[in-house]
Amino acid sequence: MRGVCLVVVMALLLAGCTRNPGEPARDEQAASAAQANEGIVTISGDDTILESLTWRPPAVEIPPDGIDEALERAGEALEAGNLSTDGGSAVPLFMALSKQAPDNQQAQAGLQDALQAVIARGDEALSHAGDDISALRRAHEMAAVARAVDGDDEAVVDYLERIDRADTLWELNRDGERALAGGRYGEDGGGALAKFREALALQPGQPRAMQ
Protein backbone atom coordinates (compact mmCIF):
# COMPACT_ATOMS: atom_id res chain seq x y z
CA MET A 1 0.00 0.00 0.00
CA ARG A 2 2.86 2.32 0.86
CA GLY A 3 4.35 1.66 -2.57
CA VAL A 4 1.08 2.59 -4.29
CA CYS A 5 0.93 5.91 -2.39
CA LEU A 6 4.51 6.69 -3.43
CA VAL A 7 3.66 6.06 -7.08
CA VAL A 8 0.61 8.35 -6.86
CA VAL A 9 2.63 11.14 -5.26
CA MET A 10 5.36 10.85 -7.90
CA ALA A 11 2.76 10.95 -10.66
CA LEU A 12 1.23 14.13 -9.25
CA LEU A 13 4.64 15.79 -8.96
CA LEU A 14 5.51 14.90 -12.53
CA ALA A 15 2.17 16.22 -13.78
CA GLY A 16 2.75 19.54 -12.04
CA CYS A 17 6.29 19.96 -13.33
CA THR A 18 5.93 18.67 -16.89
CA ARG A 19 5.09 21.21 -19.60
CA ASN A 20 5.80 21.45 -23.27
CA PRO A 21 8.81 23.82 -23.54
CA GLY A 22 7.22 25.54 -26.52
CA GLU A 23 3.93 26.14 -24.72
CA PRO A 24 3.64 29.27 -22.50
CA ALA A 25 2.21 29.06 -19.01
CA ARG A 26 -1.53 29.59 -18.66
CA ASP A 27 -1.11 32.92 -16.93
CA GLU A 28 1.31 34.02 -19.66
CA GLN A 29 -1.26 33.02 -22.28
CA ALA A 30 -3.92 35.01 -20.47
CA ALA A 31 -1.65 38.04 -20.30
CA SER A 32 -0.87 37.74 -23.99
CA ALA A 33 -4.57 37.51 -24.82
CA ALA A 34 -5.32 40.58 -22.73
CA GLN A 35 -2.49 42.44 -24.45
CA ALA A 36 -3.82 41.42 -27.85
CA ASN A 37 -7.23 42.81 -26.96
CA GLU A 38 -5.74 46.09 -25.74
CA GLY A 39 -2.76 46.27 -28.07
CA ILE A 40 -4.23 48.80 -30.45
CA VAL A 41 -4.02 51.55 -27.83
CA THR A 42 -1.79 51.82 -24.79
CA ILE A 43 -2.91 54.15 -22.02
CA SER A 44 -0.30 54.69 -19.34
CA GLY A 45 0.40 57.16 -16.60
CA ASP A 46 -1.88 59.85 -15.27
CA ASP A 47 -3.72 61.26 -18.29
CA THR A 48 -6.08 63.41 -16.22
CA ILE A 49 -6.15 67.09 -17.07
CA LEU A 50 -5.29 69.31 -14.15
CA GLU A 51 -7.99 71.61 -12.87
CA SER A 52 -7.60 75.26 -13.75
CA LEU A 53 -4.56 76.64 -11.96
CA THR A 54 -4.24 79.93 -10.14
CA TRP A 55 -1.02 81.85 -10.60
CA ARG A 56 -0.11 84.58 -8.16
CA PRO A 57 2.70 86.93 -9.17
CA PRO A 58 5.69 86.76 -6.83
CA ALA A 59 6.23 89.79 -4.65
CA VAL A 60 8.38 92.43 -6.31
CA GLU A 61 9.69 95.51 -4.53
CA ILE A 62 10.84 98.43 -6.65
CA PRO A 63 12.23 101.52 -4.91
CA PRO A 64 10.94 104.88 -6.17
CA ASP A 65 14.28 105.61 -7.80
CA GLY A 66 14.60 102.10 -9.25
CA ILE A 67 12.06 102.27 -12.09
CA ASP A 68 14.62 102.46 -14.88
CA GLU A 69 16.72 99.67 -13.44
CA ALA A 70 13.63 97.47 -13.02
CA LEU A 71 12.57 98.19 -16.59
CA GLU A 72 15.97 97.08 -17.81
CA ARG A 73 15.82 93.86 -15.79
CA ALA A 74 12.30 93.13 -16.99
CA GLY A 75 13.34 93.64 -20.61
CA GLU A 76 16.31 91.32 -20.19
CA ALA A 77 14.13 88.66 -18.58
CA LEU A 78 11.63 88.90 -21.43
CA GLU A 79 14.38 88.59 -24.03
CA ALA A 80 15.78 85.55 -22.20
CA GLY A 81 12.35 83.88 -22.13
CA ASN A 82 12.12 84.07 -18.33
CA LEU A 83 8.42 84.88 -18.16
CA SER A 84 6.86 83.95 -14.84
CA THR A 85 9.09 81.76 -12.68
CA ASP A 86 10.02 84.17 -9.89
CA GLY A 87 10.29 87.81 -8.88
CA GLY A 88 13.02 88.37 -11.45
CA SER A 89 10.83 87.20 -14.32
CA ALA A 90 9.37 89.51 -16.93
CA VAL A 91 5.67 89.25 -16.08
CA PRO A 92 5.97 89.92 -12.31
CA LEU A 93 8.38 92.79 -12.93
CA PHE A 94 6.23 94.45 -15.59
CA MET A 95 3.10 93.95 -13.49
CA ALA A 96 4.75 95.65 -10.54
CA LEU A 97 6.06 98.44 -12.75
CA SER A 98 2.68 99.05 -14.38
CA LYS A 99 1.09 99.45 -10.94
CA GLN A 100 3.85 101.57 -9.48
CA ALA A 101 4.22 103.76 -12.55
CA PRO A 102 0.87 103.54 -14.38
CA ASP A 103 1.78 106.44 -16.67
CA ASN A 104 5.06 104.88 -17.76
CA GLN A 105 4.44 103.86 -21.37
CA GLN A 106 7.50 101.60 -21.45
CA ALA A 107 6.15 99.61 -18.50
CA GLN A 108 2.70 99.27 -20.04
CA ALA A 109 4.12 98.25 -23.43
CA GLY A 110 6.48 95.80 -21.74
CA LEU A 111 3.59 94.16 -19.91
CA GLN A 112 1.71 93.70 -23.18
CA ASP A 113 4.81 92.22 -24.80
CA ALA A 114 5.22 89.83 -21.88
CA LEU A 115 1.56 88.83 -22.10
CA GLN A 116 1.93 88.06 -25.81
CA ALA A 117 5.01 85.97 -25.02
CA VAL A 118 3.01 83.99 -22.44
CA ILE A 119 0.26 83.30 -24.98
CA ALA A 120 2.82 82.33 -27.62
CA ARG A 121 4.44 79.87 -25.23
CA GLY A 122 1.03 78.48 -24.37
CA ASP A 123 0.16 78.05 -28.04
CA GLU A 124 3.46 76.27 -28.59
CA ALA A 125 2.51 73.83 -25.85
CA LEU A 126 -0.97 73.43 -27.34
CA SER A 127 0.57 72.43 -30.67
CA HIS A 128 1.87 69.27 -28.94
CA ALA A 129 -1.08 68.77 -26.60
CA GLY A 130 -3.03 66.36 -28.80
CA ASP A 131 -1.06 63.36 -27.57
CA ASP A 132 1.08 64.82 -24.77
CA ILE A 133 -0.62 65.47 -21.44
CA SER A 134 2.43 67.31 -20.08
CA ALA A 135 2.20 69.79 -22.96
CA LEU A 136 -1.48 70.37 -22.22
CA ARG A 137 -0.62 71.01 -18.58
CA ARG A 138 2.06 73.53 -19.61
CA ALA A 139 -0.57 75.28 -21.70
CA HIS A 140 -2.78 75.43 -18.60
CA GLU A 141 0.06 76.98 -16.61
CA MET A 142 0.45 79.72 -19.20
CA ALA A 143 -3.32 80.25 -19.14
CA ALA A 144 -3.15 80.87 -15.40
CA VAL A 145 -0.45 83.50 -15.90
CA ALA A 146 -2.35 85.17 -18.74
CA ARG A 147 -5.53 85.37 -16.64
CA ALA A 148 -3.58 86.98 -13.81
CA VAL A 149 -2.22 89.65 -16.14
CA ASP A 150 -5.53 90.52 -17.83
CA GLY A 151 -8.35 88.00 -18.02
CA ASP A 152 -10.45 90.41 -20.09
CA ASP A 153 -7.85 90.98 -22.79
CA GLU A 154 -9.20 89.79 -26.15
CA ALA A 155 -6.07 87.78 -26.91
CA VAL A 156 -6.30 86.09 -23.51
CA VAL A 157 -9.99 85.26 -24.00
CA ASP A 158 -9.19 83.71 -27.39
CA TYR A 159 -6.36 81.70 -25.87
CA LEU A 160 -8.59 80.40 -23.09
CA GLU A 161 -11.06 79.24 -25.73
CA ARG A 162 -8.27 77.29 -27.41
CA ILE A 163 -7.46 75.72 -24.04
CA ASP A 164 -11.09 74.66 -23.61
CA ARG A 165 -11.13 73.10 -27.07
CA ALA A 166 -7.86 71.25 -26.39
CA ASP A 167 -9.27 69.94 -23.10
CA THR A 168 -12.42 68.67 -24.80
CA LEU A 169 -10.41 66.99 -27.55
CA TRP A 170 -8.16 65.31 -25.00
CA GLU A 171 -11.10 63.96 -23.05
CA LEU A 172 -12.89 62.69 -26.16
CA ASN A 173 -9.78 60.93 -27.46
CA ARG A 174 -8.95 59.50 -24.04
CA ASP A 175 -12.48 58.16 -23.57
CA GLY A 176 -12.49 56.78 -27.13
CA GLU A 177 -9.20 54.98 -26.59
CA ARG A 178 -10.41 53.47 -23.35
CA ALA A 179 -13.59 52.31 -25.05
CA LEU A 180 -11.52 50.82 -27.87
CA ALA A 181 -9.23 49.02 -25.43
CA GLY A 182 -12.30 47.67 -23.65
CA GLY A 183 -13.83 46.35 -26.86
CA ARG A 184 -16.62 48.93 -26.99
CA TYR A 185 -16.37 49.82 -30.66
CA GLY A 186 -19.86 50.97 -31.63
CA GLU A 187 -21.72 54.23 -31.31
CA ASP A 188 -24.12 53.08 -28.61
CA GLY A 189 -23.27 53.57 -24.97
CA GLY A 190 -20.31 55.87 -25.49
CA GLY A 191 -18.43 53.58 -27.85
CA ALA A 192 -15.06 54.43 -29.39
CA LEU A 193 -16.44 55.40 -32.80
CA ALA A 194 -18.82 57.95 -31.31
CA LYS A 195 -16.05 59.60 -29.26
CA PHE A 196 -13.65 59.84 -32.18
CA ARG A 197 -16.37 61.28 -34.39
CA GLU A 198 -17.08 63.95 -31.78
CA ALA A 199 -13.39 64.82 -31.68
CA LEU A 200 -13.22 65.09 -35.47
CA ALA A 201 -16.35 67.23 -35.54
CA LEU A 202 -14.65 69.61 -33.10
CA GLN A 203 -11.37 69.59 -35.04
CA PRO A 204 -11.50 67.97 -38.47
CA GLY A 205 -8.44 65.89 -39.26
CA GLN A 206 -7.25 65.82 -35.64
CA PRO A 207 -4.36 63.30 -35.85
CA ARG A 208 -5.01 61.39 -32.65
CA ALA A 209 -8.69 60.83 -33.44
CA MET A 210 -7.86 59.92 -37.06
CA GLN A 211 -5.31 57.36 -35.90
Coordinates of C-alpha atoms in Angstrom, one line a residue:
M1 CA 0.0 0.0 0.0
R2 CA 2.9 2.3 0.9
G3 CA 4.4 1.7 -2.6
V4 CA 1.1 2.6 -4.3
C5 CA 0.9 5.9 -2.4
L6 CA 4.5 6.7 -3.4
V7 CA 3.7 6.1 -7.1
V8 CA 0.6 8.3 -6.9
V9 CA 2.6 11.1 -5.3
M10 CA 5.4 10.9 -7.9
A11 CA 2.8 10.9 -10.7
L12 CA 1.2 14.1 -9.2
L13 CA 4.6 15.8 -9.0
L14 CA 5.5 14.9 -12.5
A15 CA 2.2 16.2 -13.8
G16 CA 2.7 19.5 -12.0
C17 CA 6.3 20.0 -13.3
T18 CA 5.9 18.7 -16.9
R19 CA 5.1 21.2 -19.6
N20 CA 5.8 21.4 -23.3
P21 CA 8.8 23.8 -23.5
G22 CA 7.2 25.5 -26.5
E23 CA 3.9 26.1 -24.7
P24 CA 3.6 29.3 -22.5
A25 CA 2.2 29.1 -19.0
R26 CA -1.5 29.6 -18.7
D27 CA -1.1 32.9 -16.9
E28 CA 1.3 34.0 -19.7
Q29 CA -1.3 33.0 -22.3
A30 CA -3.9 35.0 -20.5
A31 CA -1.6 38.0 -20.3
S32 CA -0.9 37.7 -24.0
A33 CA -4.6 37.5 -24.8
A34 CA -5.3 40.6 -22.7
Q35 CA -2.5 42.4 -24.4
A36 CA -3.8 41.4 -27.9
N37 CA -7.2 42.8 -27.0
E38 CA -5.7 46.1 -25.7
G39 CA -2.8 46.3 -28.1
I40 CA -4.2 48.8 -30.5
V41 CA -4.0 51.5 -27.8
T42 CA -1.8 51.8 -24.8
I43 CA -2.9 54.2 -22.0
S44 CA -0.3 54.7 -19.3
G45 CA 0.4 57.2 -16.6
D46 CA -1.9 59.9 -15.3
D47 CA -3.7 61.3 -18.3
T48 CA -6.1 63.4 -16.2
I49 CA -6.1 67.1 -17.1
L50 CA -5.3 69.3 -14.2
E51 CA -8.0 71.6 -12.9
S52 CA -7.6 75.3 -13.7
L53 CA -4.6 76.6 -12.0
T54 CA -4.2 79.9 -10.1
W55 CA -1.0 81.8 -10.6
R56 CA -0.1 84.6 -8.2
P57 CA 2.7 86.9 -9.2
P58 CA 5.7 86.8 -6.8
A59 CA 6.2 89.8 -4.6
V60 CA 8.4 92.4 -6.3
E61 CA 9.7 95.5 -4.5
I62 CA 10.8 98.4 -6.7
P63 CA 12.2 101.5 -4.9
P64 CA 10.9 104.9 -6.2
D65 CA 14.3 105.6 -7.8
G66 CA 14.6 102.1 -9.2
I67 CA 12.1 102.3 -12.1
D68 CA 14.6 102.5 -14.9
E69 CA 16.7 99.7 -13.4
A70 CA 13.6 97.5 -13.0
L71 CA 12.6 98.2 -16.6
E72 CA 16.0 97.1 -17.8
R73 CA 15.8 93.9 -15.8
A74 CA 12.3 93.1 -17.0
G75 CA 13.3 93.6 -20.6
E76 CA 16.3 91.3 -20.2
A77 CA 14.1 88.7 -18.6
L78 CA 11.6 88.9 -21.4
E79 CA 14.4 88.6 -24.0
A80 CA 15.8 85.6 -22.2
G81 CA 12.4 83.9 -22.1
N82 CA 12.1 84.1 -18.3
L83 CA 8.4 84.9 -18.2
S84 CA 6.9 84.0 -14.8
T85 CA 9.1 81.8 -12.7
D86 CA 10.0 84.2 -9.9
G87 CA 10.3 87.8 -8.9
G88 CA 13.0 88.4 -11.4
S89 CA 10.8 87.2 -14.3
A90 CA 9.4 89.5 -16.9
V91 CA 5.7 89.3 -16.1
P92 CA 6.0 89.9 -12.3
L93 CA 8.4 92.8 -12.9
F94 CA 6.2 94.4 -15.6
M95 CA 3.1 93.9 -13.5
A96 CA 4.8 95.7 -10.5
L97 CA 6.1 98.4 -12.7
S98 CA 2.7 99.1 -14.4
K99 CA 1.1 99.4 -10.9
Q100 CA 3.8 101.6 -9.5
A101 CA 4.2 103.8 -12.6
P102 CA 0.9 103.5 -14.4
D103 CA 1.8 106.4 -16.7
N104 CA 5.1 104.9 -17.8
Q105 CA 4.4 103.9 -21.4
Q106 CA 7.5 101.6 -21.5
A107 CA 6.2 99.6 -18.5
Q108 CA 2.7 99.3 -20.0
A109 CA 4.1 98.3 -23.4
G110 CA 6.5 95.8 -21.7
L111 CA 3.6 94.2 -19.9
Q112 CA 1.7 93.7 -23.2
D113 CA 4.8 92.2 -24.8
A114 CA 5.2 89.8 -21.9
L115 CA 1.6 88.8 -22.1
Q116 CA 1.9 88.1 -25.8
A117 CA 5.0 86.0 -25.0
V118 CA 3.0 84.0 -22.4
I119 CA 0.3 83.3 -25.0
A120 CA 2.8 82.3 -27.6
R121 CA 4.4 79.9 -25.2
G122 CA 1.0 78.5 -24.4
D123 CA 0.2 78.0 -28.0
E124 CA 3.5 76.3 -28.6
A125 CA 2.5 73.8 -25.8
L126 CA -1.0 73.4 -27.3
S127 CA 0.6 72.4 -30.7
H128 CA 1.9 69.3 -28.9
A129 CA -1.1 68.8 -26.6
G130 CA -3.0 66.4 -28.8
D131 CA -1.1 63.4 -27.6
D132 CA 1.1 64.8 -24.8
I133 CA -0.6 65.5 -21.4
S134 CA 2.4 67.3 -20.1
A135 CA 2.2 69.8 -23.0
L136 CA -1.5 70.4 -22.2
R137 CA -0.6 71.0 -18.6
R138 CA 2.1 73.5 -19.6
A139 CA -0.6 75.3 -21.7
H140 CA -2.8 75.4 -18.6
E141 CA 0.1 77.0 -16.6
M142 CA 0.4 79.7 -19.2
A143 CA -3.3 80.2 -19.1
A144 CA -3.2 80.9 -15.4
V145 CA -0.4 83.5 -15.9
A146 CA -2.4 85.2 -18.7
R147 CA -5.5 85.4 -16.6
A148 CA -3.6 87.0 -13.8
V149 CA -2.2 89.7 -16.1
D150 CA -5.5 90.5 -17.8
G151 CA -8.3 88.0 -18.0
D152 CA -10.4 90.4 -20.1
D153 CA -7.9 91.0 -22.8
E154 CA -9.2 89.8 -26.2
A155 CA -6.1 87.8 -26.9
V156 CA -6.3 86.1 -23.5
V157 CA -10.0 85.3 -24.0
D158 CA -9.2 83.7 -27.4
Y159 CA -6.4 81.7 -25.9
L160 CA -8.6 80.4 -23.1
E161 CA -11.1 79.2 -25.7
R162 CA -8.3 77.3 -27.4
I163 CA -7.5 75.7 -24.0
D164 CA -11.1 74.7 -23.6
R165 CA -11.1 73.1 -27.1
A166 CA -7.9 71.2 -26.4
D167 CA -9.3 69.9 -23.1
T168 CA -12.4 68.7 -24.8
L169 CA -10.4 67.0 -27.6
W170 CA -8.2 65.3 -25.0
E171 CA -11.1 64.0 -23.0
L172 CA -12.9 62.7 -26.2
N173 CA -9.8 60.9 -27.5
R174 CA -8.9 59.5 -24.0
D175 CA -12.5 58.2 -23.6
G176 CA -12.5 56.8 -27.1
E177 CA -9.2 55.0 -26.6
R178 CA -10.4 53.5 -23.3
A179 CA -13.6 52.3 -25.1
L180 CA -11.5 50.8 -27.9
A181 CA -9.2 49.0 -25.4
G182 CA -12.3 47.7 -23.7
G183 CA -13.8 46.3 -26.9
R184 CA -16.6 48.9 -27.0
Y185 CA -16.4 49.8 -30.7
G186 CA -19.9 51.0 -31.6
E187 CA -21.7 54.2 -31.3
D188 CA -24.1 53.1 -28.6
G189 CA -23.3 53.6 -25.0
G190 CA -20.3 55.9 -25.5
G191 CA -18.4 53.6 -27.9
A192 CA -15.1 54.4 -29.4
L193 CA -16.4 55.4 -32.8
A194 CA -18.8 57.9 -31.3
K195 CA -16.0 59.6 -29.3
F196 CA -13.6 59.8 -32.2
R197 CA -16.4 61.3 -34.4
E198 CA -17.1 63.9 -31.8
A199 CA -13.4 64.8 -31.7
L200 CA -13.2 65.1 -35.5
A201 CA -16.3 67.2 -35.5
L202 CA -14.6 69.6 -33.1
Q203 CA -11.4 69.6 -35.0
P204 CA -11.5 68.0 -38.5
G205 CA -8.4 65.9 -39.3
Q206 CA -7.2 65.8 -35.6
P207 CA -4.4 63.3 -35.9
R208 CA -5.0 61.4 -32.6
A209 CA -8.7 60.8 -33.4
M210 CA -7.9 59.9 -37.1
Q211 CA -5.3 57.4 -35.9

